[in-house]
Short mmCIF file of C-alpha atoms in Angstrom, two decimals:
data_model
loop_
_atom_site.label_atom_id
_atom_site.label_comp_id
_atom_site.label_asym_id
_atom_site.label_seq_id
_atom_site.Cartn_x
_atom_site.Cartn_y
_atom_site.Cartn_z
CA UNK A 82 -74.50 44.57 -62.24
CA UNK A 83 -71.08 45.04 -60.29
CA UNK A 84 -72.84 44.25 -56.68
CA UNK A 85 -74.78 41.13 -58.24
CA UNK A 86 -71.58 39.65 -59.61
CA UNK A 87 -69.84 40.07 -56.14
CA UNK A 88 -72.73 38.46 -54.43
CA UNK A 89 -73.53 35.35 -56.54
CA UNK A 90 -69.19 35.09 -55.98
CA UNK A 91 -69.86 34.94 -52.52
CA UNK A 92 -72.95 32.90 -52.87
CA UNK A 93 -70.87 30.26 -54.41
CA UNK A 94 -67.99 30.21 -51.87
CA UNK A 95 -70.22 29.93 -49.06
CA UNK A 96 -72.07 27.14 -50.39
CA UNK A 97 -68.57 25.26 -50.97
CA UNK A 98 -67.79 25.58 -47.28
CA UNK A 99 -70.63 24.13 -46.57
CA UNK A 100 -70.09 20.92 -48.69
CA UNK A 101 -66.69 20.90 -47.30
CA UNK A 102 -67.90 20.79 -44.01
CA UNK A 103 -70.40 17.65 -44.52
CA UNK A 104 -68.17 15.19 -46.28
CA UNK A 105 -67.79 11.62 -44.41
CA UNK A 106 -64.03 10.88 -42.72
CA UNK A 107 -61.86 9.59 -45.43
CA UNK A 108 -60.65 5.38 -43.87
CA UNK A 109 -56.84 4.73 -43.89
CA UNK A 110 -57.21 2.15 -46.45
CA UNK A 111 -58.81 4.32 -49.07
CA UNK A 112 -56.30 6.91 -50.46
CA UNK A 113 -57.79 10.15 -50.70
CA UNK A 114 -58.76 10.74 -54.82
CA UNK A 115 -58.70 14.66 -54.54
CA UNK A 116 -55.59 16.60 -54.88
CA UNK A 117 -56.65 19.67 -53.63
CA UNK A 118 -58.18 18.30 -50.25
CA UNK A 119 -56.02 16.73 -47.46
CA UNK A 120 -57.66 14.24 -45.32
CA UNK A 121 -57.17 15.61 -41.59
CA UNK A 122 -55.40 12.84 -40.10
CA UNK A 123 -52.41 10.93 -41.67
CA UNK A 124 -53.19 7.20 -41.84
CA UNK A 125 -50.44 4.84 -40.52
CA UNK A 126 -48.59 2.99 -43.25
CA UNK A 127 -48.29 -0.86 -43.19
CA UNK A 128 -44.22 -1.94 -43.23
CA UNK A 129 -44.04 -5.10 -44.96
CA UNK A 130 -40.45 -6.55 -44.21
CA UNK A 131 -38.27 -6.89 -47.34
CA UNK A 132 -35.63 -10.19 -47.49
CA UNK A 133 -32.19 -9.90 -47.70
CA UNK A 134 -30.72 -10.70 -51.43
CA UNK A 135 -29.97 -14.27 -51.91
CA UNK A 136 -27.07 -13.29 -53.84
CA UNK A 137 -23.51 -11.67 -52.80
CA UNK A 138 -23.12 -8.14 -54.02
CA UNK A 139 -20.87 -7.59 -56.88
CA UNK A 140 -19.34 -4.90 -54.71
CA UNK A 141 -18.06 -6.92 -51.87
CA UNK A 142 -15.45 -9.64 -52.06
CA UNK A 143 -16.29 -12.77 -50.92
CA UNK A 144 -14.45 -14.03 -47.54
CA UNK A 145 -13.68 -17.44 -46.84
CA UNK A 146 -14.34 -18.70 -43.05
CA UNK A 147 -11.12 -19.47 -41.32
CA UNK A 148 -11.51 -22.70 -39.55
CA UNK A 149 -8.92 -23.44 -36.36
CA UNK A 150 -7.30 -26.81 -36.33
CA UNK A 151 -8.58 -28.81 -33.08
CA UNK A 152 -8.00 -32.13 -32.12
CA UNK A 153 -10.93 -33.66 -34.07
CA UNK A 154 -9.15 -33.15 -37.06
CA UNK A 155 -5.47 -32.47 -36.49
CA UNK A 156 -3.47 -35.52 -36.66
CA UNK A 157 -0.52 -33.58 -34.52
CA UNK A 158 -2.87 -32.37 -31.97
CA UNK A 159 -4.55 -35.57 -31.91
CA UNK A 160 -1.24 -37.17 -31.23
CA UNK A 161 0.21 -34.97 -29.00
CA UNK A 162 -2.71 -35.28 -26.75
CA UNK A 163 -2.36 -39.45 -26.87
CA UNK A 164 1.20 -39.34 -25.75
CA UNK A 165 0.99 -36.71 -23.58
CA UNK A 166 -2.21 -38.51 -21.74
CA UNK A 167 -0.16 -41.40 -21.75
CA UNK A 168 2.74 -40.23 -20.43
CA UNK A 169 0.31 -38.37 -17.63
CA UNK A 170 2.58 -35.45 -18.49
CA UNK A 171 2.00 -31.84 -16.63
CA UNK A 172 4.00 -29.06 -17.99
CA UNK A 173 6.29 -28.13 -15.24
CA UNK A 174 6.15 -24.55 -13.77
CA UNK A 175 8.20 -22.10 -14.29
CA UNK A 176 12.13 -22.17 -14.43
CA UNK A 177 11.87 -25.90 -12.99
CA UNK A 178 13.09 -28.89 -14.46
CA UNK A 179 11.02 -31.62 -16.41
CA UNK A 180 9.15 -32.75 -19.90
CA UNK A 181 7.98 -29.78 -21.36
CA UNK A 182 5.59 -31.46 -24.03
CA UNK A 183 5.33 -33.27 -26.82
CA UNK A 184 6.60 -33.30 -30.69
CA UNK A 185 4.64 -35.02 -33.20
CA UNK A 186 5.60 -35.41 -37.26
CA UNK A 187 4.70 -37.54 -40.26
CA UNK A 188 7.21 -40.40 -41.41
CA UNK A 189 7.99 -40.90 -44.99
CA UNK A 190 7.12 -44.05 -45.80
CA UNK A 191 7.81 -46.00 -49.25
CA UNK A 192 4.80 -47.79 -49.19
CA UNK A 193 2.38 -44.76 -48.49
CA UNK A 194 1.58 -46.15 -45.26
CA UNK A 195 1.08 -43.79 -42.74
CA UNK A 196 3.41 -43.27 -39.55
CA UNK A 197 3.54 -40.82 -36.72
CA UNK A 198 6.53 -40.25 -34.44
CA UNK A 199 6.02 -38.07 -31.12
CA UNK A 200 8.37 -37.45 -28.85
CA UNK A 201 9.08 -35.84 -25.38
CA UNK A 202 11.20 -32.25 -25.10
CA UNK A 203 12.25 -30.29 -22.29
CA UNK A 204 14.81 -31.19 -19.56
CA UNK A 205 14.31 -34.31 -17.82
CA UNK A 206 13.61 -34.82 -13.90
CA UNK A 207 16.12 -37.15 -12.16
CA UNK A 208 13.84 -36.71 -8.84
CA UNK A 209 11.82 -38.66 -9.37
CA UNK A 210 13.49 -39.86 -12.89
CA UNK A 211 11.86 -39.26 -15.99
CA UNK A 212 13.24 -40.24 -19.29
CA UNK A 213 12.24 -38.88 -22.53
CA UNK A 214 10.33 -41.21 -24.80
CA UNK A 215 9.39 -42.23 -29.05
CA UNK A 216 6.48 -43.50 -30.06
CA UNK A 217 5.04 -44.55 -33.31
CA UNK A 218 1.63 -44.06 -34.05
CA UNK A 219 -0.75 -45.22 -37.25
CA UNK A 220 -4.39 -44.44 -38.01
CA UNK A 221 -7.00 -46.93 -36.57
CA UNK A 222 -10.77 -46.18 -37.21
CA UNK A 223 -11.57 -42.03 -36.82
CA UNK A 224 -7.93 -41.81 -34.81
CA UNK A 225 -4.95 -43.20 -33.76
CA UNK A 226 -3.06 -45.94 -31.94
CA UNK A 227 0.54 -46.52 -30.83
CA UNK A 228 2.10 -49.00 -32.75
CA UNK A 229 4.88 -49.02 -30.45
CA UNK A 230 7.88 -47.06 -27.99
CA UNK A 231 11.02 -46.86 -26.84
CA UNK A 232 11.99 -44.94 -23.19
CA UNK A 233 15.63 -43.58 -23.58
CA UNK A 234 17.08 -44.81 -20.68
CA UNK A 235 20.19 -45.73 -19.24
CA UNK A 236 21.68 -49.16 -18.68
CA UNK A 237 23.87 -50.75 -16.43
CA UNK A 238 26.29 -52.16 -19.02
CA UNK A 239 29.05 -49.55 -18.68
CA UNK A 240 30.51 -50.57 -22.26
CA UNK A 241 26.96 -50.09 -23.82
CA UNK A 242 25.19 -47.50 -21.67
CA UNK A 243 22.26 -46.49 -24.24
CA UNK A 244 20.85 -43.76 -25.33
CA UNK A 245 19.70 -41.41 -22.29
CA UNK A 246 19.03 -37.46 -23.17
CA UNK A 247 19.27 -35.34 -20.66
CA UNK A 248 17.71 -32.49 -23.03
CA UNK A 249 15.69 -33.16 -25.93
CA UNK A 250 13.99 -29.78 -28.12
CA UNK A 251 12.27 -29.00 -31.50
CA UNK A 252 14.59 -30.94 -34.07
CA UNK A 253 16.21 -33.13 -31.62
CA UNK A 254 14.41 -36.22 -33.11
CA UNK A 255 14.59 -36.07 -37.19
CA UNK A 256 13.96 -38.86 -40.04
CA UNK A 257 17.28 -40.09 -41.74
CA UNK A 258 18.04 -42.33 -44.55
CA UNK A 259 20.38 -45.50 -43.83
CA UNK A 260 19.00 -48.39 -45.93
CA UNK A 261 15.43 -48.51 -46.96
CA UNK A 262 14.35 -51.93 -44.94
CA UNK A 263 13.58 -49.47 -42.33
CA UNK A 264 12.75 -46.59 -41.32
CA UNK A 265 15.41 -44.55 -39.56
CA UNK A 266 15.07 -42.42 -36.66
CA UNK A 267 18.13 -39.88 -35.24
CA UNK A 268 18.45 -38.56 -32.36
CA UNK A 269 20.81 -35.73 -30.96
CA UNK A 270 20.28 -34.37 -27.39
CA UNK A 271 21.87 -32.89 -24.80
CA UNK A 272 23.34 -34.10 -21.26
CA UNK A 273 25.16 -31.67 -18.36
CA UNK A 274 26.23 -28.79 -18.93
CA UNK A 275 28.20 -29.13 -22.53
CA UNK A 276 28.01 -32.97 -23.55
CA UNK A 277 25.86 -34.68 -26.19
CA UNK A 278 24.46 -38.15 -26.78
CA UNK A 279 23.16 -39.31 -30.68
CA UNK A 280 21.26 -42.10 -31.31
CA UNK A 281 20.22 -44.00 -33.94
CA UNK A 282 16.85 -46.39 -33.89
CA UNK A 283 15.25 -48.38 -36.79
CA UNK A 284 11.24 -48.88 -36.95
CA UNK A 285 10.43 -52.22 -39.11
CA UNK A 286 6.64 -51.44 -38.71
CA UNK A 287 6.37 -53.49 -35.21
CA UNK A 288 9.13 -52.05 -33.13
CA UNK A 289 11.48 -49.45 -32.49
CA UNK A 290 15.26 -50.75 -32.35
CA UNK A 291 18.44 -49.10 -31.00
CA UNK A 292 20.92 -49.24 -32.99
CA UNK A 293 23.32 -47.39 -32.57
CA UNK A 294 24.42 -44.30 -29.38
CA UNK A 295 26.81 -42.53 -28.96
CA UNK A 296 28.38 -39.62 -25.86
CA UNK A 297 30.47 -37.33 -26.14
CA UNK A 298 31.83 -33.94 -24.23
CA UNK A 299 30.93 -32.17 -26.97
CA UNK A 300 27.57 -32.02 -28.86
CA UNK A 301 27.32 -32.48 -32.53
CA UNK A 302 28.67 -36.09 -32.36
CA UNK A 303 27.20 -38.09 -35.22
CA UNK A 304 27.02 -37.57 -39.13
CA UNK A 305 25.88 -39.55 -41.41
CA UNK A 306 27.82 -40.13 -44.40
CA UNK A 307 27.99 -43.03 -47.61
CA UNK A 308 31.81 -43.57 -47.27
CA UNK A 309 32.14 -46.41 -50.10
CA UNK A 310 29.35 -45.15 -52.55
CA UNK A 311 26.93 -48.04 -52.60
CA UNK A 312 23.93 -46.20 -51.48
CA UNK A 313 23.88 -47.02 -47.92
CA UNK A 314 24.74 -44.76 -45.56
CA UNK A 315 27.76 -45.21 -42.92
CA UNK A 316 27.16 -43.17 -39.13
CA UNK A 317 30.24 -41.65 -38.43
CA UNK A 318 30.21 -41.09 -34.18
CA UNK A 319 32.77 -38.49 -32.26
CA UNK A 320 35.00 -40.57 -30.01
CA UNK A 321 37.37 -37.71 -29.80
CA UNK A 322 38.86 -36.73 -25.91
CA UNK A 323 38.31 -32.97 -25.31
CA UNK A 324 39.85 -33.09 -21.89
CA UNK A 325 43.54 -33.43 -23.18
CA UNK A 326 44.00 -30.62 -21.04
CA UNK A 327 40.52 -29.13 -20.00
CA UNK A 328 37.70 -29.19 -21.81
CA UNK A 329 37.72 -24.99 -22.16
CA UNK A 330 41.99 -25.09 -23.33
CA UNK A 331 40.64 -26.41 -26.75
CA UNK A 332 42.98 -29.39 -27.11
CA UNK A 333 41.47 -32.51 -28.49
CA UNK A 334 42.49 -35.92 -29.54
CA UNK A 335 40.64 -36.79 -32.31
CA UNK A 336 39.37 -40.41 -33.21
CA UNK A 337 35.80 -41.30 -35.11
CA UNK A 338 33.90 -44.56 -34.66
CA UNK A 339 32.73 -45.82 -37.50
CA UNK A 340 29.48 -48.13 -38.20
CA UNK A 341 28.74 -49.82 -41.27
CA UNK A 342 25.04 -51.41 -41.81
CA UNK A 343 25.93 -55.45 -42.60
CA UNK A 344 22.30 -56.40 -43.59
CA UNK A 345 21.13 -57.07 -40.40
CA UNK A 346 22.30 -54.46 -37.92
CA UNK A 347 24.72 -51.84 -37.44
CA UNK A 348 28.28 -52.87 -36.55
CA UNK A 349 31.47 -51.15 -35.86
CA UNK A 350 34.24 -51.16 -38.74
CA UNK A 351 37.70 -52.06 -37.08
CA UNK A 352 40.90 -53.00 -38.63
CA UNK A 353 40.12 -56.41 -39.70
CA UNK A 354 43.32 -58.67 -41.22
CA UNK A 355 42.40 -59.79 -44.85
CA UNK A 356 41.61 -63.63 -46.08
CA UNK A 357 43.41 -66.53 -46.64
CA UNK A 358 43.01 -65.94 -50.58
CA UNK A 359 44.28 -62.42 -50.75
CA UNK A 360 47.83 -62.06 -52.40
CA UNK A 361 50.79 -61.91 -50.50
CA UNK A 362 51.68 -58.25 -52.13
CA UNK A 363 48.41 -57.37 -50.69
CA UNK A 364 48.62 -59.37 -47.44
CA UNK A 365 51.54 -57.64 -46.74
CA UNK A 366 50.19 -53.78 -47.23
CA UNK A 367 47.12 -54.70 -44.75
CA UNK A 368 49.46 -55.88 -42.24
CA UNK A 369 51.47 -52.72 -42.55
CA UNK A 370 48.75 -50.02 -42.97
CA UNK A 371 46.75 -52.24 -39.52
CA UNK A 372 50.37 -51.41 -37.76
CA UNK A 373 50.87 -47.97 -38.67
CA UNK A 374 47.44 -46.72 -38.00
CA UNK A 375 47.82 -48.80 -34.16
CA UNK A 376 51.10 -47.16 -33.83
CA UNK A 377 49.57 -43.91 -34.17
CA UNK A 378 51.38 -42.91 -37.53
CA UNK A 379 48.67 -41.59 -39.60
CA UNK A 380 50.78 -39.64 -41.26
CA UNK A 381 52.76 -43.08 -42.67
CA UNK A 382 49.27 -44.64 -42.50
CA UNK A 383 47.96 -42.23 -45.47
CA UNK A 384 51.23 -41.72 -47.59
CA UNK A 385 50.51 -46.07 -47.57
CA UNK A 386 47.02 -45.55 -48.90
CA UNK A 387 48.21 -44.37 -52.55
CA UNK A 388 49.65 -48.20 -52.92
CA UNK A 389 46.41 -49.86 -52.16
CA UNK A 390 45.31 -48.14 -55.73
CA UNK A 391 47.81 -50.39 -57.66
CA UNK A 392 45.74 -53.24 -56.09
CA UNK A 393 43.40 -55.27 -58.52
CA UNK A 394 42.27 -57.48 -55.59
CA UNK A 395 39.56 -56.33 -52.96
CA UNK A 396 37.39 -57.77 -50.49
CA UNK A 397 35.16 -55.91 -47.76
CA UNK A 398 37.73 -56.09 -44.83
CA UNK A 399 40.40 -54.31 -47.27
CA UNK A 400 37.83 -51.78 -48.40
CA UNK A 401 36.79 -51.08 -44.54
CA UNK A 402 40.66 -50.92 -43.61
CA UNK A 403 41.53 -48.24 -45.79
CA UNK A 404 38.32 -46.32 -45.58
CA UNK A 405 38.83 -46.36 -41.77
CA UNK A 406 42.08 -45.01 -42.02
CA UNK A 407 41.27 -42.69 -44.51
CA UNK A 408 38.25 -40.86 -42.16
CA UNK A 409 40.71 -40.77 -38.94
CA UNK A 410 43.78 -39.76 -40.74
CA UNK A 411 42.52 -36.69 -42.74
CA UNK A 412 40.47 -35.61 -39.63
CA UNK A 413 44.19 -36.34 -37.27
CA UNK A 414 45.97 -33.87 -40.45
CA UNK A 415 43.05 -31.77 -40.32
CA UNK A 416 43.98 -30.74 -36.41
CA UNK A 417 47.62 -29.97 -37.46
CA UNK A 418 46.30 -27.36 -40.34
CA UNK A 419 43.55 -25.82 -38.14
CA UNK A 420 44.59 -23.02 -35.36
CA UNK A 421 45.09 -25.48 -32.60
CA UNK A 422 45.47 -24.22 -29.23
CA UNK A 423 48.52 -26.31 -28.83
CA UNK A 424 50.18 -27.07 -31.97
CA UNK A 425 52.81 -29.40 -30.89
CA UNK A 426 50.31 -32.16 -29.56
CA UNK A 427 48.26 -32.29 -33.00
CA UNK A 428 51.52 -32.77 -35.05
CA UNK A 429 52.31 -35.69 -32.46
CA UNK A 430 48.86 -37.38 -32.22
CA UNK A 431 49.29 -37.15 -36.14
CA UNK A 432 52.58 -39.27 -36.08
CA UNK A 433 54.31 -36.24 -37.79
CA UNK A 434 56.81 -36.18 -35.29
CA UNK A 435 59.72 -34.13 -37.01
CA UNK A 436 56.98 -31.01 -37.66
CA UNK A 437 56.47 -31.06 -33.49
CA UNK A 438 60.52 -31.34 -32.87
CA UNK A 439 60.50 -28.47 -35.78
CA UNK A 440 58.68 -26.10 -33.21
CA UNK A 441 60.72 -26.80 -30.48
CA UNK A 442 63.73 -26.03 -32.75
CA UNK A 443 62.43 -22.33 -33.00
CA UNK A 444 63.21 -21.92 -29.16
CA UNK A 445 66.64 -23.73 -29.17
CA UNK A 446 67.73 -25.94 -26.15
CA UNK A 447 68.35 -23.65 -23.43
CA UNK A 448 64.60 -22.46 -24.31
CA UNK A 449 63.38 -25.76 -24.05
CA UNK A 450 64.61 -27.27 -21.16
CA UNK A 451 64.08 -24.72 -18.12
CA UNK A 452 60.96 -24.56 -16.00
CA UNK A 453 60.55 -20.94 -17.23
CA UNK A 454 59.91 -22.20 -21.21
CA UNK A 455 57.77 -20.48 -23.66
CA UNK A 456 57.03 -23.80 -24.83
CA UNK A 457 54.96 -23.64 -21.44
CA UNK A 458 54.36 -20.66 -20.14
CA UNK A 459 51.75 -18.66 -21.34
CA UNK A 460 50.22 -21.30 -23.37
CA UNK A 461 47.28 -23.76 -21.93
CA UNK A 462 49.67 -26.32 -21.24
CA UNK A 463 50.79 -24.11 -18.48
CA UNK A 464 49.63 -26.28 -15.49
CA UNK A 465 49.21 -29.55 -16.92
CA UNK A 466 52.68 -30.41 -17.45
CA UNK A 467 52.63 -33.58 -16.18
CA UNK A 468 49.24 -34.35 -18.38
CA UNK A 469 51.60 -32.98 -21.63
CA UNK A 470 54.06 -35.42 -20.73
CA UNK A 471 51.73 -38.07 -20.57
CA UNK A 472 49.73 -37.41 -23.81
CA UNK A 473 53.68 -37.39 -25.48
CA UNK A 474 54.82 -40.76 -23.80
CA UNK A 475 51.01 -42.60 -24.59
CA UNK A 476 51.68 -41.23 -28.43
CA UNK A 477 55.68 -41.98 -29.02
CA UNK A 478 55.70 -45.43 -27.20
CA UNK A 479 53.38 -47.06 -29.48
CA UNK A 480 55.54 -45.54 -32.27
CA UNK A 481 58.81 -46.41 -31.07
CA UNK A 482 57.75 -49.98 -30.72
CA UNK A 483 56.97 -50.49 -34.42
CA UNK A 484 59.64 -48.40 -35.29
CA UNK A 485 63.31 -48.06 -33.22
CA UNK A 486 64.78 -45.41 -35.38
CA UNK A 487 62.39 -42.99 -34.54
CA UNK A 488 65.04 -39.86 -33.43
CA UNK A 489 62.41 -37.37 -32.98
CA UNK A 490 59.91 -39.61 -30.99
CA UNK A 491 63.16 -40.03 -28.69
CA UNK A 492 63.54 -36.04 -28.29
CA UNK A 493 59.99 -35.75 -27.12
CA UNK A 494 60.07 -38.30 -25.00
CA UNK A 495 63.41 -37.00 -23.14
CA UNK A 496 61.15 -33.84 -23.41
CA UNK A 497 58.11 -35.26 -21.48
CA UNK A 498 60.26 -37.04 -18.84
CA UNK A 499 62.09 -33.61 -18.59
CA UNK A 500 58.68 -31.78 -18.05
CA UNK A 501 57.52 -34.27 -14.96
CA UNK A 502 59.97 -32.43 -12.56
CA UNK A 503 61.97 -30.42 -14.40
CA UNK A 504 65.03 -32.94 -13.67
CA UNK A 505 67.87 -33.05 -16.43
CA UNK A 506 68.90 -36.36 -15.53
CA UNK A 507 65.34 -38.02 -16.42
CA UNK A 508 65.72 -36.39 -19.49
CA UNK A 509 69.24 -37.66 -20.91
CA UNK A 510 68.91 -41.27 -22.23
CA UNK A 511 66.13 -40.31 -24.40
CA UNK A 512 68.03 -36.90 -25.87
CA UNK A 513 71.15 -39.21 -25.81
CA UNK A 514 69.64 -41.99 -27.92
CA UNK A 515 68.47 -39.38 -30.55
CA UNK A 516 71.74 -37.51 -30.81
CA UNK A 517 72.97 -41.05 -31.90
CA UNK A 518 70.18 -41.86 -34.47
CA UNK A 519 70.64 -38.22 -36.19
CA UNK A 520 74.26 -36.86 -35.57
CA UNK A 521 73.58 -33.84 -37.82
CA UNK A 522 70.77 -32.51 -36.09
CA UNK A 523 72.00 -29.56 -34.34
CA UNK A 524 68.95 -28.97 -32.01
CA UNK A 525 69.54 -33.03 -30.55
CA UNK A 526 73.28 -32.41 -29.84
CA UNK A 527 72.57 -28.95 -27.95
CA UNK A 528 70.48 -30.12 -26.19
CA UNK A 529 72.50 -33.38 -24.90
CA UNK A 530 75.37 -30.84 -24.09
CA UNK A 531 73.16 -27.98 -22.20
CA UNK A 532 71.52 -31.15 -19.89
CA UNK A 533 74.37 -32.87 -19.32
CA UNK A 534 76.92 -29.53 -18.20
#
C-alpha cells in the first residue's frame, strides 16, 4: 500500500509535466488566465499618451504674462521715435556735446482732446549749431502727427533775444496754468557755465507761441504767481544783477520783471500814471509812489503803500502800480534782513540810507576814511572799490534829485568819491553838505574835521 501510493504520486506529477510541456505560446494580446503559470516571455505594453488637464491646478497660482511696452502701442515711444526721426537725431558719444534724446508727455486738456509735447534734452552743439526743439503732437488714424513746433533759437534783436537753451534735461519743459484759452508751456534751461533762460509759450491748438523769455546769471529765474487774485496767473522773471561785484562775492541788486496776461498776450507791468478821471487825492499818491520807487526809495515807496488803502477809487494802472512796487520792495527789504555778503549796499539799493551810514558809524571816521578800512578790507568789496563807489553814486543820485535834504545820501556819496583814490579832498563837499543838513550828527562832523586837518 505505502509503495503504490508513492507511485500513482509520481504517476501524476509526471503526467503534469508533460501537459506543461505541450501547451501553445500564450499571444501578447491575450493576458494569461492562470495564476500559477507565467507565460515565458513578457509581452510589450502599448503607451497610450494621456492629455494634459484643461484646467489650472488648484495648487498653483495663476501668473499673468508681462507684456513690454513697444512702439506699436506706447504713445511715448511712438513719439519719441517721430521726433527723434525727424530731427535725424544720433545720440552723441561719449562725454561729447549734443541732443541727447527726446522727452515726450501728455497735455491736460479741458476739452479731453488729446495733446503730446516732446522735446529735445542734452547739451546743444554750436559746431555745427543745433537748437533744442517742442513739438505738439495729436492722434491721427493708428498713430500720430505733429500738429506743430517751435526751434528755440536765438535772434538778432538784442532787446528781445528769445528763448535759446543751452541745456535742456528731464523736467526742463513742464505744463503750467496762466489762463485757460491756452495751453501753457514753461520752460527753464540752462546756458554757460551758471546762467539760466525761462520761457514761456502758449499752444491754441494750431501753433506754439512765445510769449514770454527771460536770462539771467543765475538759474531759477521765473515763478509764476496770481499777484491780484483774479485767477490768472502773473510770471514774475529775475532781472536782478549778480555781478555787483563778481558773480561768486554774493552781492546782488535785486529787481523782478513783471508780466501780466491782458487778454491777448503777455505784457510787461510798468509804472503807468493814472486817468484823467481819477481824484486829485489819488492823482497825487501815484505821482509820488511812480517817483519814489524811480528814485530808488523803496523803503518810502512801501511806508506810501498803507495810504493807497484809504482809497475808494481804483483802476488797473493803480492796481499794477502798487502791486509792482509791492513785489520789488519786499524782495529790495528782503536783501537787507538776509545775511548779505555786503550789508551796506542792500540797505542803500533799499533807499534805507541812515541804516547803511548806521554801519559806518560803528567804525568812526578815522576808520572810515583810510585806505587800510575794515569797511574794505577783508570783505568782498576788497578790490572793487571803484565798482562800490559806483553802485553808491548810481543809487544816491537818483535819490538826491527827488529829494535835496537827503544828509546821509550826501555821506555816502563823499564816501564813494573818497574810495576812487583814496583822496580827502574829493571827498569834502559831499561830507561838508551833510554836516550842514544834520548838525547833531556826530559821525558827519568827525568826519568833516579828520578830512579836512
Amino acid at each position: 500500500m505505502h509503495y503504490r501510493f508513492i507511485w500513482i504520486t509520481l504517476a501524476s506529477l509526471l503526467l503534469l509535466a508533460a501537459t506543461a510541456c505541450n501547451r501553445p505560446t500564450p499571444t501578447p494580446t491575450a493576458a494569461p488566465t492562470s495564476t500559477v503559470a507565467s507565460p515565458t516571455v513578457a509581452p510589450t505594453p502599448t503607451i497610450t499618451p494621456v492629455p494634459p488637464p484643461t484646467a489650472t491646478p488648484t495648487h498653483e497660482p495663476t501668473v499673468e504674462p508681462t507684456v513690454e511696452p513697444t512702439v506699436a502701442n506706447d504713445p511715448q515711444s511712438q513719439i519719441v521715435a517721430l521726433l527723434t526721426a525727424s530731427l535725424q537725431l544720433t545720440k552723441p558719444t561719449t562725454d561729447s556735446v549734443g541732443i541727447e534724446g527726446v522727452y515726450a508727455f501728455p497735455l491736460a486738456t479741458n476739452d479731453n482732446h488729446v495733446y503730446w509735447l516732446a522735446y529735445t534734452y542734452g547739451i546743444r552743439n554750436f559746431d555745427p549749431i543745433q537748437n533744442h526743439v517742442i513739438a505738439i503732437f495729436e492722434p491721427s488714424g493708428n498713430g500720430w502727427r505733429e500738429v506743430t513746433r517751435s526751434e528755440l533759437a536765438m535772434r538778432d534783436d538784442p532787446a528781445n533775444p528769445g528763448l535759446s537753451p543751452d541745456y535742456l534735461g528731464e523736467g526742463s519743459v513742464t505744463q503750467v496754468q496762466i489762463e485757460p484759452t491756452h495751453l501753457w508751456i514753461q520752460v527753464e534751461g540752462g546756458a554757460g557755465a551758471h546762467s539760466g533762460v525761462y520761457g514761456l509759450l502758449s499752444f491754441d491748438g494750431t501753433t506754439l507761441q512765445e510769449q514770454a523769455n527771460g536770462f539771467s546769471s543765475s538759474p531759477g529765474l521765473g515763478r509764476i504767481e496770481d499777484l491780484n487774485g483774479d485767477g490768472i496767473a502773473e510770471v514774475l522773471l529775475d532781472a536782478s544783477d549778480y555781478y555787483v561785484f563778481c558773480y561768486a562775492c554774493g552781492v546782488r541788486w535785486v529787481q523782478w520783471d513783471i508780466r501780466r496776461w491782458d487778454g491777448e498776450k503777455l505784457v510787461p507791468v510798468t509804472l503807468q500814471p493814472l486817468s484823467g478821471s481819477a481824484p486829485a487825492q489819488v492823482n497825487d499818491f501815484n505821482e509820488n509812489l511812480i517817483a519814489l520807487a524811480q528814485a530808488g526809495l523803496w523803503k518810502d515807496a512801501l511806508a506810501a503803500l498803507e495810504t493807497a488803502h484809504t482809497f475808494s477809487y481804483s483802476e488797473p494802472a493803480l492796481t499794477w502800480n502798487l502791486l509792482y512796487v509791492q513785489v520789488n520792495g519786499e524782495a529790495r527789504r528782503a536783501e537787507t534782513e538776509s545775511e548779505s555778503a555786503y550789508p551796506i549796499l542792500s540797505y542803500i539799493f533799499y533807499g534805507d540810507f541812515d541804516a547803511a551810514v548806521a554801519r559806518l558809524r560803528d567804525v568812526g571816521a578815522d576808520g572810515i576814511f583810510i585806505p587800510e578800512s575794515e569797511l574794505i578790507q577783508g570783505t568782498v568789496a576788497q578790490g572793487w572799490e571803484s565798482a562800490l563807489a559806483d553802485w553808491i553814486e548810481k543809487s544816491v543820485d537818483p535819490a538826491l534829485a527827488l529829494k535835496s535834504d537827503l544828509a546821509s545820501a550826501y555821506f555816502l556819496r563823499g564816501w564813494a568819491a573818497y574810495l576812487r583814490n583814496y583822496t580827502e579832498a574829493e571827498a569834502v563837499p559831499d561830507i561838508q553838505k551833510a554836516a550842514e543838513l544834520a548838525p547833531d550828527e556826530t559821525l558827519y562832523r568827525k568826519s568833516l574835521e579828520f578830512l579836512t586837518e
